[in-house]
Short mmCIF file of C-alpha atoms in Angstrom, two decimals:
data_model
loop_
_atom_site.label_atom_id
_atom_site.label_comp_id
_atom_site.label_asym_id
_atom_site.label_seq_id
_atom_site.Cartn_x
_atom_site.Cartn_y
_atom_site.Cartn_z
CA UNK A 1 0.73 0.64 0.14
CA UNK A 2 2.67 2.92 0.56
CA UNK A 3 4.21 1.50 -2.40
CA UNK A 4 1.47 4.30 -3.91
CA UNK A 5 0.93 6.20 -0.71
CA UNK A 6 4.45 7.27 -1.54
CA UNK A 7 4.25 7.75 -4.78
CA UNK A 8 1.12 10.30 -5.49
CA UNK A 9 2.37 12.32 -7.20
CA UNK A 10 3.48 10.40 -10.09
CA UNK A 11 -0.29 8.31 -10.77
CA UNK A 12 -1.81 12.10 -10.31
CA UNK A 13 0.30 13.25 -12.98
CA UNK A 14 0.20 10.28 -14.74
CA UNK A 15 -3.48 10.35 -14.12
CA UNK A 16 -4.63 13.52 -15.83
CA UNK A 17 -2.44 12.75 -19.08
CA UNK A 18 -5.19 9.34 -19.46
CA UNK A 19 -7.63 11.88 -18.99
CA UNK A 20 -6.01 14.17 -21.33
CA UNK A 21 -5.36 11.46 -23.64
CA UNK A 22 -9.79 10.34 -23.47
CA UNK A 23 -11.05 13.49 -23.31
CA UNK A 24 -9.29 14.23 -26.93
CA UNK A 25 -9.17 11.50 -28.57
CA UNK A 26 -13.26 11.02 -28.10
CA UNK A 27 -14.06 14.40 -29.08
CA UNK A 28 -12.22 13.63 -32.11
CA UNK A 29 -13.41 10.18 -32.53
CA UNK A 30 -17.21 11.76 -32.23
CA UNK A 31 -16.24 14.18 -34.99
CA UNK A 32 -14.87 11.92 -36.93
CA UNK A 33 -17.38 9.00 -36.16
CA UNK A 34 -20.02 11.35 -37.60
CA UNK A 35 -18.47 12.30 -40.55
CA UNK A 36 -17.60 8.67 -41.18
CA UNK A 37 -21.18 8.19 -40.43
CA UNK A 38 -23.17 11.02 -42.84
CA UNK A 39 -20.73 9.73 -45.48
CA UNK A 40 -22.25 5.96 -45.11
CA UNK A 41 -26.03 7.38 -45.40
CA UNK A 42 -24.78 9.48 -48.22
CA UNK A 43 -26.70 8.99 -51.45
CA UNK A 44 -23.56 9.81 -53.23
CA UNK A 45 -21.94 6.10 -53.89
CA UNK A 46 -18.26 8.07 -53.30
CA UNK A 47 -18.82 8.65 -50.39
CA UNK A 48 -20.14 5.82 -48.98
CA UNK A 49 -17.31 3.70 -50.92
CA UNK A 50 -15.23 5.48 -48.58
CA UNK A 51 -16.53 5.68 -45.54
CA UNK A 52 -16.87 1.43 -45.80
CA UNK A 53 -13.30 2.23 -46.62
CA UNK A 54 -12.12 4.08 -43.41
CA UNK A 55 -14.93 1.62 -40.98
CA UNK A 56 -13.62 -1.84 -42.56
CA UNK A 57 -9.35 -0.24 -42.30
CA UNK A 58 -9.12 0.51 -38.73
CA UNK A 59 -11.46 -1.74 -37.60
CA UNK A 60 -8.89 -4.22 -38.38
CA UNK A 61 -5.63 -3.35 -38.30
CA UNK A 62 -4.83 -3.41 -33.90
CA UNK A 63 -4.10 0.00 -32.23
CA UNK A 64 -1.06 -1.11 -31.02
CA UNK A 65 0.04 -1.29 -34.89
CA UNK A 66 -1.12 1.90 -35.91
CA UNK A 67 0.87 3.44 -32.62
CA UNK A 68 3.68 2.37 -33.23
CA UNK A 69 3.91 3.25 -36.99
CA UNK A 70 2.80 6.56 -36.29
CA UNK A 71 5.73 6.92 -34.01
CA UNK A 72 8.13 5.29 -36.10
CA UNK A 73 6.92 4.89 -39.35
CA UNK A 74 5.52 8.47 -39.89
CA UNK A 75 9.10 10.51 -39.15
CA UNK A 76 10.38 8.11 -41.23
CA UNK A 77 8.44 10.54 -44.69
CA UNK A 78 9.08 13.49 -42.69
CA UNK A 79 6.14 13.89 -40.01
CA UNK A 80 7.45 13.51 -36.93
CA UNK A 81 4.74 15.00 -33.89
CA UNK A 82 4.64 15.15 -30.65
CA UNK A 83 3.42 11.97 -28.88
CA UNK A 84 0.79 12.85 -27.58
CA UNK A 85 -0.57 14.73 -30.00
CA UNK A 86 0.59 11.62 -31.51
CA UNK A 87 -1.46 9.49 -28.88
CA UNK A 88 -4.46 11.27 -28.69
CA UNK A 89 -4.88 11.80 -33.37
CA UNK A 90 -4.46 7.65 -33.46
CA UNK A 91 -6.61 6.74 -30.94
CA UNK A 92 -8.73 8.99 -32.14
CA UNK A 93 -9.34 7.88 -36.35
CA UNK A 94 -9.16 4.78 -34.85
CA UNK A 95 -12.16 5.30 -32.66
CA UNK A 96 -14.14 7.20 -35.21
CA UNK A 97 -14.59 3.55 -36.93
CA UNK A 98 -16.55 2.22 -33.93
CA UNK A 99 -18.43 5.01 -33.57
CA UNK A 100 -19.19 5.49 -37.10
CA UNK A 101 -21.21 1.76 -36.79
CA UNK A 102 -22.55 3.08 -33.32
CA UNK A 103 -24.08 5.55 -34.76
CA UNK A 104 -24.94 3.75 -38.56
CA UNK A 105 -26.28 1.49 -36.34
CA UNK A 106 -29.06 4.02 -34.86
CA UNK A 107 -29.29 5.91 -38.22
CA UNK A 108 -30.70 2.01 -39.96
CA UNK A 109 -32.79 1.85 -36.76
CA UNK A 110 -34.90 4.88 -36.79
CA UNK A 111 -37.54 4.42 -39.32
CA UNK A 112 -37.34 5.51 -43.16
CA UNK A 113 -40.93 7.46 -42.73
CA UNK A 114 -38.79 9.72 -40.58
CA UNK A 115 -36.60 9.98 -43.92
CA UNK A 116 -39.04 10.38 -46.29
CA UNK A 117 -41.10 12.73 -44.88
CA UNK A 118 -38.23 15.31 -44.06
CA UNK A 119 -37.18 15.18 -47.75
CA UNK A 120 -41.10 15.07 -48.47
CA UNK A 121 -40.86 18.48 -46.07
CA UNK A 122 -38.27 19.68 -49.14
CA UNK A 123 -35.32 19.55 -46.43
CA UNK A 124 -31.80 18.54 -47.67
CA UNK A 125 -30.02 15.60 -46.88
CA UNK A 126 -27.43 17.50 -45.71
CA UNK A 127 -30.85 18.93 -42.84
CA UNK A 128 -32.54 15.83 -42.48
CA UNK A 129 -29.53 14.70 -40.87
CA UNK A 130 -28.75 16.72 -39.03
CA UNK A 131 -32.68 17.91 -38.15
CA UNK A 132 -35.45 14.59 -38.00
CA UNK A 133 -32.92 11.74 -38.73
CA UNK A 134 -29.49 12.12 -36.31
CA UNK A 135 -30.78 13.60 -32.73
CA UNK A 136 -33.15 10.02 -33.41
CA UNK A 137 -30.72 8.75 -33.70
CA UNK A 138 -28.08 9.81 -31.30
CA UNK A 139 -30.71 9.08 -28.97
CA UNK A 140 -30.94 5.05 -29.22
CA UNK A 141 -27.28 4.86 -29.24
CA UNK A 142 -26.02 6.61 -26.46
CA UNK A 143 -25.24 3.13 -24.15
CA UNK A 144 -23.27 1.59 -27.45
CA UNK A 145 -21.25 5.37 -27.06
CA UNK A 146 -21.18 4.28 -23.70
CA UNK A 147 -19.88 1.66 -23.68
CA UNK A 148 -16.80 2.91 -27.40
CA UNK A 149 -16.39 6.05 -24.14
CA UNK A 150 -15.08 2.40 -21.55
CA UNK A 151 -13.33 0.56 -24.55
CA UNK A 152 -11.65 4.08 -25.13
CA UNK A 153 -9.96 4.34 -22.05
CA UNK A 154 -8.33 1.01 -21.02
CA UNK A 155 -7.44 1.89 -25.20
CA UNK A 156 -4.92 4.61 -23.90
CA UNK A 157 -3.21 2.37 -21.59
CA UNK A 158 -1.47 1.07 -25.24
CA UNK A 159 -0.62 4.44 -25.52
CA UNK A 160 2.43 4.05 -22.89
CA UNK A 161 3.96 1.78 -25.40
CA UNK A 162 4.93 5.12 -27.28
CA UNK A 163 6.25 7.00 -24.56
CA UNK A 164 3.21 8.77 -22.93
CA UNK A 165 3.55 8.47 -18.75
CA UNK A 166 -0.09 8.12 -18.54
CA UNK A 167 -1.59 6.58 -15.82
CA UNK A 168 0.13 3.04 -17.12
CA UNK A 169 3.39 4.05 -17.33
CA UNK A 170 3.93 6.21 -14.62
CA UNK A 171 2.19 2.46 -12.19
CA UNK A 172 5.40 0.55 -14.50
CA UNK A 173 7.61 3.54 -13.92
CA UNK A 174 7.01 2.94 -9.54
CA UNK A 175 6.87 -0.41 -10.04
CA UNK A 176 10.54 -0.44 -11.63
CA UNK A 177 11.16 0.79 -7.93
CA UNK A 178 9.46 -0.92 -5.77
CA UNK A 179 9.28 -4.16 -7.07
CA UNK A 180 5.25 -4.65 -5.95
CA UNK A 181 3.35 -5.01 -8.77
CA UNK A 182 0.39 -6.89 -7.62
CA UNK A 183 -0.36 -3.34 -5.46
CA UNK A 184 0.38 -1.02 -8.04
CA UNK A 185 -1.12 -2.16 -10.96
CA UNK A 186 -4.57 -3.16 -8.89
CA UNK A 187 -4.45 0.43 -7.73
CA UNK A 188 -4.49 2.04 -11.16
CA UNK A 189 -6.54 -1.02 -12.65
CA UNK A 190 -8.90 0.91 -10.14
CA UNK A 191 -8.55 4.08 -10.97
CA UNK A 192 -9.27 3.17 -14.86
CA UNK A 193 -12.16 0.90 -13.08
CA UNK A 194 -13.71 4.40 -11.41
CA UNK A 195 -13.17 5.98 -14.37
CA UNK A 196 -15.39 3.40 -16.04
CA UNK A 197 -17.74 2.84 -13.64
CA UNK A 198 -18.40 6.81 -13.89
CA UNK A 199 -18.48 7.34 -17.94
CA UNK A 200 -21.34 4.32 -16.85
CA UNK A 201 -22.88 5.96 -14.13
CA UNK A 202 -23.83 9.07 -17.48
CA UNK A 203 -24.61 7.07 -20.01
CA UNK A 204 -27.03 5.41 -17.55
CA UNK A 205 -28.48 8.55 -16.60
CA UNK A 206 -28.41 10.25 -20.77
CA UNK A 207 -30.38 7.20 -21.55
CA UNK A 208 -33.27 7.33 -18.88
CA UNK A 209 -33.60 11.12 -19.83
CA UNK A 210 -33.42 10.63 -23.48
CA UNK A 211 -33.87 7.00 -24.73
CA UNK A 212 -37.28 7.50 -27.55
CA UNK A 213 -39.90 4.59 -26.51
CA UNK A 214 -41.20 3.32 -29.37
CA UNK B 1 40.21 -5.85 -2.02
CA UNK B 2 42.04 -5.00 -5.21
CA UNK B 3 44.51 -6.94 -5.02
CA UNK B 4 42.08 -10.09 -4.13
CA UNK B 5 40.14 -8.86 -7.09
CA UNK B 6 43.08 -8.86 -9.52
CA UNK B 7 43.92 -11.87 -7.83
CA UNK B 8 40.81 -13.60 -9.21
CA UNK B 9 41.46 -11.74 -12.80
CA UNK B 10 44.63 -13.42 -13.00
CA UNK B 11 43.01 -16.30 -12.27
CA UNK B 12 40.23 -16.32 -14.61
CA UNK B 13 43.14 -15.16 -17.15
CA UNK B 14 44.42 -18.42 -16.18
CA UNK B 15 41.60 -20.97 -16.89
CA UNK B 16 40.53 -18.92 -19.87
CA UNK B 17 43.97 -19.89 -21.17
CA UNK B 18 44.02 -23.39 -20.00
CA UNK B 19 40.37 -24.05 -21.93
CA UNK B 20 41.11 -22.40 -24.67
CA UNK B 21 44.72 -25.25 -24.34
CA UNK B 22 42.52 -28.35 -23.05
CA UNK B 23 39.24 -27.54 -25.74
CA UNK B 24 41.19 -29.33 -28.25
CA UNK B 25 37.70 -30.58 -29.95
CA UNK B 26 36.97 -26.60 -30.26
CA UNK B 27 39.11 -26.12 -33.53
CA UNK B 28 36.25 -26.06 -35.90
CA UNK B 29 34.82 -22.59 -36.67
CA UNK B 30 33.04 -23.45 -39.96
CA UNK B 31 29.73 -22.88 -37.92
CA UNK B 32 31.30 -20.64 -35.74
CA UNK B 33 27.65 -20.17 -33.76
CA UNK B 34 25.98 -23.21 -33.30
CA UNK B 35 28.77 -25.40 -33.56
CA UNK B 36 30.10 -22.53 -30.04
CA UNK B 37 26.99 -22.61 -28.04
CA UNK B 38 26.94 -26.93 -28.51
CA UNK B 39 30.79 -26.76 -26.87
CA UNK B 40 29.73 -24.76 -23.95
CA UNK B 41 27.16 -26.86 -23.02
CA UNK B 42 28.98 -29.85 -24.10
CA UNK B 43 31.08 -28.16 -21.35
CA UNK B 44 28.63 -27.63 -18.93
CA UNK B 45 29.14 -28.79 -15.21
CA UNK B 46 25.75 -31.70 -14.17
CA UNK B 47 25.24 -31.52 -10.33
CA UNK B 48 25.73 -34.70 -8.08
CA UNK B 49 23.21 -36.57 -7.72
CA UNK B 50 23.72 -35.75 -3.95
CA UNK B 51 22.81 -32.25 -4.54
CA UNK B 52 19.17 -32.41 -6.13
CA UNK B 53 17.50 -33.21 -2.02
CA UNK B 54 14.60 -34.14 -2.63
CA UNK B 55 10.76 -32.55 -2.22
CA UNK B 56 13.16 -29.28 -3.04
CA UNK B 57 12.93 -27.52 -6.26
CA UNK B 58 16.06 -28.47 -7.49
CA UNK B 59 13.92 -31.69 -7.61
CA UNK B 60 10.40 -31.14 -8.95
CA UNK B 61 12.90 -29.54 -11.76
CA UNK B 62 14.47 -32.16 -12.49
CA UNK B 63 11.34 -34.35 -12.24
CA UNK B 64 9.57 -31.37 -15.21
CA UNK B 65 12.72 -32.13 -17.34
CA UNK B 66 12.34 -28.70 -18.39
CA UNK B 67 13.13 -24.99 -16.38
CA UNK B 68 11.12 -22.50 -16.97
CA UNK B 69 12.80 -19.75 -17.20
CA UNK B 70 11.41 -15.90 -17.18
CA UNK B 71 14.11 -13.74 -19.69
CA UNK B 72 13.95 -12.06 -22.52
CA UNK B 73 13.72 -12.30 -26.54
CA UNK B 74 14.87 -9.06 -27.68
CA UNK B 75 17.86 -8.28 -25.94
CA UNK B 76 20.68 -8.81 -28.02
CA UNK B 77 23.89 -10.95 -26.97
CA UNK B 78 21.81 -11.27 -23.60
CA UNK B 79 18.82 -12.97 -24.19
CA UNK B 80 17.35 -12.81 -28.14
CA UNK B 81 15.55 -15.22 -30.52
CA UNK B 82 17.33 -16.02 -33.73
CA UNK B 83 15.06 -15.46 -36.79
CA UNK B 84 16.56 -18.50 -38.04
CA UNK B 85 16.31 -20.98 -35.65
CA UNK B 86 14.13 -19.66 -33.03
CA UNK B 87 17.18 -20.54 -30.74
CA UNK B 88 17.56 -18.03 -27.93
CA UNK B 89 20.94 -16.89 -27.50
CA UNK B 90 22.73 -14.23 -25.48
CA UNK B 91 24.19 -14.30 -22.46
CA UNK B 92 21.63 -14.54 -19.86
CA UNK B 93 20.35 -17.11 -22.32
CA UNK B 94 23.46 -19.52 -22.21
CA UNK B 95 23.22 -18.99 -18.39
CA UNK B 96 19.75 -20.13 -18.43
CA UNK B 97 20.55 -23.31 -20.61
CA UNK B 98 23.33 -23.68 -18.65
CA UNK B 99 21.56 -23.77 -15.66
CA UNK B 100 19.65 -26.11 -16.81
CA UNK B 101 22.23 -29.16 -17.49
CA UNK B 102 23.37 -28.45 -14.41
CA UNK B 103 19.48 -29.75 -13.19
CA UNK B 104 18.74 -32.21 -15.37
CA UNK B 105 21.32 -33.34 -16.97
CA UNK B 106 20.20 -31.55 -20.62
CA UNK B 107 19.50 -28.09 -21.53
CA UNK B 108 16.49 -27.81 -21.93
CA UNK B 109 14.66 -24.90 -20.93
CA UNK B 110 11.06 -23.00 -21.91
CA UNK B 111 11.18 -19.48 -22.11
CA UNK B 112 8.39 -17.11 -20.65
CA UNK B 113 9.04 -13.81 -22.41
CA UNK B 114 8.46 -11.81 -18.25
CA UNK B 115 8.91 -8.29 -18.89
CA UNK B 116 9.87 -6.26 -16.16
CA UNK B 117 6.85 -5.27 -14.62
CA UNK B 118 5.85 -9.50 -13.97
CA UNK B 119 8.99 -10.71 -12.88
CA UNK B 120 8.27 -10.65 -9.15
CA UNK B 121 4.74 -11.75 -9.90
CA UNK B 122 6.01 -14.42 -11.42
CA UNK B 123 8.44 -16.20 -10.22
CA UNK B 124 5.96 -15.54 -6.56
CA UNK B 125 2.86 -17.64 -8.49
CA UNK B 126 5.62 -20.07 -9.28
CA UNK B 127 5.19 -19.28 -13.64
CA UNK B 128 9.41 -19.48 -13.62
CA UNK B 129 11.82 -21.08 -12.02
CA UNK B 130 14.08 -18.42 -12.25
CA UNK B 131 15.14 -15.54 -14.31
CA UNK B 132 17.51 -13.74 -16.53
CA UNK B 133 16.61 -10.57 -17.51
CA UNK B 134 19.33 -8.11 -16.34
CA UNK B 135 17.68 -8.59 -13.25
CA UNK B 136 19.66 -5.87 -11.54
CA UNK B 137 19.52 -6.40 -7.40
CA UNK B 138 18.27 -4.13 -5.11
CA UNK B 139 17.22 -3.83 -1.75
CA UNK B 140 13.61 -3.17 -2.79
CA UNK B 141 13.83 -5.95 -4.79
CA UNK B 142 15.11 -8.17 -2.53
CA UNK B 143 11.89 -7.91 -0.56
CA UNK B 144 9.97 -9.75 -2.97
CA UNK B 145 12.22 -12.45 -4.43
CA UNK B 146 15.49 -13.58 -4.17
CA UNK B 147 18.44 -13.63 -6.29
CA UNK B 148 21.28 -15.46 -6.72
CA UNK B 149 24.48 -14.29 -7.47
CA UNK B 150 25.37 -11.98 -8.82
CA UNK B 151 25.73 -13.48 -11.87
CA UNK B 152 27.42 -10.33 -14.24
CA UNK B 153 28.02 -6.33 -13.42
CA UNK B 154 27.15 -4.38 -16.58
CA UNK B 155 26.19 -0.21 -16.30
CA UNK B 156 24.59 2.11 -17.94
CA UNK B 157 26.36 4.82 -20.50
CA UNK B 158 25.01 7.11 -23.32
CA UNK B 159 24.35 6.96 -27.07
CA UNK B 160 23.94 9.80 -29.21
CA UNK B 161 23.57 10.10 -32.71
CA UNK B 162 27.29 10.29 -34.17
CA UNK B 163 28.11 13.70 -34.32
CA UNK B 164 26.32 15.55 -31.36
CA UNK B 165 28.04 18.19 -30.20
CA UNK B 166 27.44 19.09 -26.54
CA UNK B 167 26.24 15.47 -24.16
CA UNK B 168 30.12 14.04 -23.22
CA UNK B 169 29.15 12.83 -19.60
CA UNK B 170 26.10 12.10 -17.89
CA UNK B 171 25.75 15.37 -16.63
CA UNK B 172 25.13 16.41 -19.64
CA UNK B 173 21.89 15.73 -19.88
CA UNK B 174 20.14 17.89 -17.44
CA UNK B 175 17.30 19.36 -19.78
CA UNK B 176 18.23 17.64 -23.30
CA UNK B 177 15.83 14.61 -23.84
CA UNK B 178 16.62 11.10 -22.80
CA UNK B 179 15.47 7.75 -24.20
CA UNK B 180 15.20 5.44 -21.85
CA UNK B 181 14.03 1.60 -22.26
CA UNK B 182 10.60 1.44 -20.24
CA UNK B 183 11.23 -0.36 -17.04
CA UNK B 184 14.94 -0.42 -16.97
CA UNK B 185 16.89 1.67 -14.20
CA UNK B 186 17.49 3.80 -16.87
CA UNK B 187 15.59 6.19 -15.07
CA UNK B 188 16.06 6.12 -12.04
CA UNK B 189 19.38 7.01 -12.26
CA UNK B 190 18.59 9.59 -15.67
CA UNK B 191 16.53 10.75 -13.00
CA UNK B 192 19.61 11.11 -9.98
CA UNK B 193 22.67 12.31 -11.78
CA UNK B 194 20.11 15.05 -14.24
CA UNK B 195 17.20 15.91 -12.79
CA UNK B 196 16.47 18.28 -15.42
CA UNK B 197 16.20 15.84 -18.18
CA UNK B 198 13.07 14.85 -20.10
CA UNK B 199 12.59 11.16 -20.35
CA UNK B 200 10.82 9.73 -22.76
CA UNK B 201 10.83 5.19 -22.29
CA UNK B 202 9.96 2.90 -25.40
CA UNK B 203 8.67 -0.44 -24.16
CA UNK B 204 11.82 -2.35 -26.25
CA UNK B 205 15.76 -1.79 -27.13
CA UNK B 206 15.10 -1.87 -31.39
CA UNK B 207 12.39 1.64 -30.32
CA UNK B 208 14.48 3.06 -28.50
CA UNK B 209 17.61 2.89 -31.31
CA UNK B 210 14.80 3.72 -34.09
CA UNK B 211 14.08 7.21 -32.06
CA UNK B 212 17.41 8.06 -31.24
CA UNK B 213 17.51 8.14 -34.59
CA UNK B 214 14.67 9.43 -35.24
CA UNK B 215 15.52 12.75 -32.27
CA UNK B 216 12.48 11.78 -30.53
CA UNK B 217 16.06 12.52 -28.15
CA UNK B 218 18.94 13.37 -28.41
CA UNK B 219 20.68 10.75 -25.88
CA UNK B 220 19.42 7.12 -25.12
CA UNK B 221 20.80 5.33 -21.97
CA UNK B 222 21.06 1.95 -22.11
CA UNK B 223 22.85 -0.81 -20.44
CA UNK B 224 26.71 -0.45 -22.49
CA UNK B 225 26.49 -4.22 -24.12
CA UNK B 226 23.71 -3.44 -25.50
CA UNK B 227 24.79 0.42 -26.99
CA UNK B 228 28.03 -0.92 -27.79
CA UNK B 229 26.39 -3.93 -29.80
CA UNK B 230 23.65 -1.27 -31.17
CA UNK B 231 26.69 1.33 -32.87
CA UNK B 232 28.44 -1.71 -33.37
CA UNK B 233 26.16 -2.45 -35.86
CA UNK B 234 24.98 1.18 -36.72
CA UNK B 235 27.33 3.46 -36.62
CA UNK B 236 25.16 6.51 -36.80
CA UNK B 237 25.30 6.20 -32.86
CA UNK B 238 28.07 5.99 -31.01
CA UNK B 239 28.93 5.47 -27.23
CA UNK B 240 30.26 8.16 -25.05
CA UNK B 241 31.62 7.86 -22.57
CA UNK B 242 32.14 5.33 -19.80
CA UNK B 243 29.75 3.64 -17.58
CA UNK B 244 28.28 5.42 -14.55
CA UNK B 245 26.08 3.11 -12.83
CA UNK B 246 27.42 -0.26 -11.73
CA UNK B 247 24.24 -2.45 -11.92
CA UNK B 248 24.61 -6.31 -10.64
CA UNK B 249 22.32 -8.42 -12.00
CA UNK B 250 21.30 -11.38 -9.99
CA UNK B 251 19.12 -14.23 -11.01
CA UNK B 252 15.52 -13.89 -9.31
CA UNK B 253 14.44 -17.37 -7.60
CA UNK B 254 11.09 -17.27 -5.74
CA UNK B 255 11.44 -15.44 -2.46
CA UNK B 256 12.42 -17.49 0.82
CA UNK B 257 13.96 -20.94 -0.76
CA UNK B 258 16.83 -20.98 0.45
CA UNK B 259 17.45 -24.10 -0.89
CA UNK B 260 17.34 -23.52 -4.62
CA UNK B 261 19.22 -20.10 -3.77
CA UNK B 262 23.01 -21.62 -2.49
CA UNK B 263 21.76 -24.55 -5.52
CA UNK B 264 22.14 -21.45 -7.48
CA UNK B 265 25.42 -20.05 -5.91
CA UNK B 266 27.36 -23.37 -5.39
CA UNK B 267 26.83 -23.61 -9.82
CA UNK B 268 27.44 -20.21 -9.93
CA UNK B 269 31.18 -20.58 -8.48
CA UNK B 270 31.78 -23.50 -9.81
CA UNK B 271 30.77 -23.12 -13.37
CA UNK B 272 32.89 -19.45 -12.85
CA UNK B 273 35.50 -21.61 -10.92
CA UNK B 274 35.82 -24.19 -14.05
CA UNK B 275 35.75 -21.17 -16.49
CA UNK B 276 32.04 -21.51 -18.12
CA UNK B 277 31.60 -18.02 -16.93
CA UNK B 278 34.07 -17.24 -18.31
CA UNK B 279 33.56 -18.75 -21.86
CA UNK B 280 29.89 -17.59 -21.51
CA UNK B 281 31.19 -14.73 -21.86
CA UNK B 282 33.43 -14.65 -24.70
CA UNK B 283 30.25 -15.69 -27.18
CA UNK B 284 27.94 -13.20 -26.28
CA UNK B 285 29.06 -10.57 -25.07
CA UNK B 286 32.84 -10.87 -25.35
CA UNK B 287 32.13 -10.49 -29.26
CA UNK B 288 31.57 -7.08 -29.28
CA UNK B 289 33.66 -5.81 -26.06
CA UNK B 290 36.72 -5.18 -26.05
CA UNK B 291 39.83 -7.61 -23.96
CA UNK B 292 39.10 -10.32 -22.10
CA UNK B 293 36.61 -11.62 -19.74
CA UNK B 294 36.04 -8.68 -16.56
CA UNK B 295 35.98 -11.30 -13.48
CA UNK B 296 32.73 -11.97 -12.26
CA UNK B 297 31.62 -10.89 -9.47
CA UNK B 298 31.79 -12.35 -6.31
CA UNK B 299 28.38 -13.91 -5.36
CA UNK B 300 26.52 -12.10 -2.41
CA UNK B 301 28.62 -9.32 -2.72
CA UNK B 302 25.70 -7.26 -2.87
CA UNK B 303 23.22 -5.40 -0.82
CA UNK B 304 19.89 -7.45 -1.19
CA UNK B 305 21.56 -10.97 -3.06
#
């Protein structure tokens, strides 16, 4: 236990980085995911194709591979960014594929009549998506989005492998000195569990408030 | 102390001389890598039946017919898997095989790729019998695991891109970005000697080298042996100065198993005395570090061992 208490500042610093990673990459993934979803349900074939290719690509590559490629591969072609920034961008791009799939299932859940009615009112594709379809779609996928957020939180720990000193890396470093893996990693695990529980609580509340009863 | 060391060194050197003379079968350099390892293990001693005490860890391992070693697969010269043969080669790997032969009679080893963060847990829950993984003996770690040895003494030094100015000694790292292996003793060592340095860590040695070359840091702090081997392979990187720490490597064992610890220590003394230790060094680390094999550290000479 003292192994954790003696190193609270390191753990705290790591937790902040983990929260930064989580918040920033989820925000990025949400925006990107929305764009991909719009492409996938759009009437333009080329856009649908790009959207599908994006989702298939990112869902079929392990995140760690993408991270290592971005950190060690991109500098070879002259692109080198800060490690934290690289991690945020890569995690956002990766998770966007999952968010897009969740959103698309939400869009599919909105009855076709809604879209037809919107078109009949003279709304453009963008307008009907923005004002009619997506608001309803979003409400049905709150729980899946919450799950993606939790998975994303856990996935941020992979950033430790590319030199970002997040909660996982901080735990590793403390353990290196104290050699007490059980309390240290249980402690770090609890911190992740708390973030996940918080996300679960928020999505539960949101869902009860916003759910569309059909 | 100094004269003791010198005497031991002289003894060690003469041992090598002797073993070189007596080793009549070692004069076939046609297939260097494999033949050397095979030769080495052929000469490795086997414990007397009386040393395998009934009910002991040694007996358990012997009955199993395999020594389970916690180790690495990506540490050049120490414990690296050869992609063509699948064999794990290097100083630590050979030591593990020699210990297996001592217990079982055959060098049968299974290497569990243990990461620095799991070594203590793997030992205490019995997943591995021993850890050979540049495992630096520290008093904190000795509260969790037992250490036989030290069996090798190493030290950290720094590497920079060729032509880097202004980094000549570890103190120069202050204010610089320094690359280190995640979970290596380099991290606390850098913090101590250059508190203003910014430390970036990567999981493996190849990644750290790549990061150094891609200018993610100004220097890379790592075990001298690894760095020298790297610099030999890659002329764009150079090693600076001499080691600024002393890292005594121990053989990690389950905490409290004094019987097994004594057994392993006795084996270490034996292979140091008969020149096998020195030959193992020559075959691995000695292929990049100049000169004769160093004097092996004295068993039990550091706190925690």
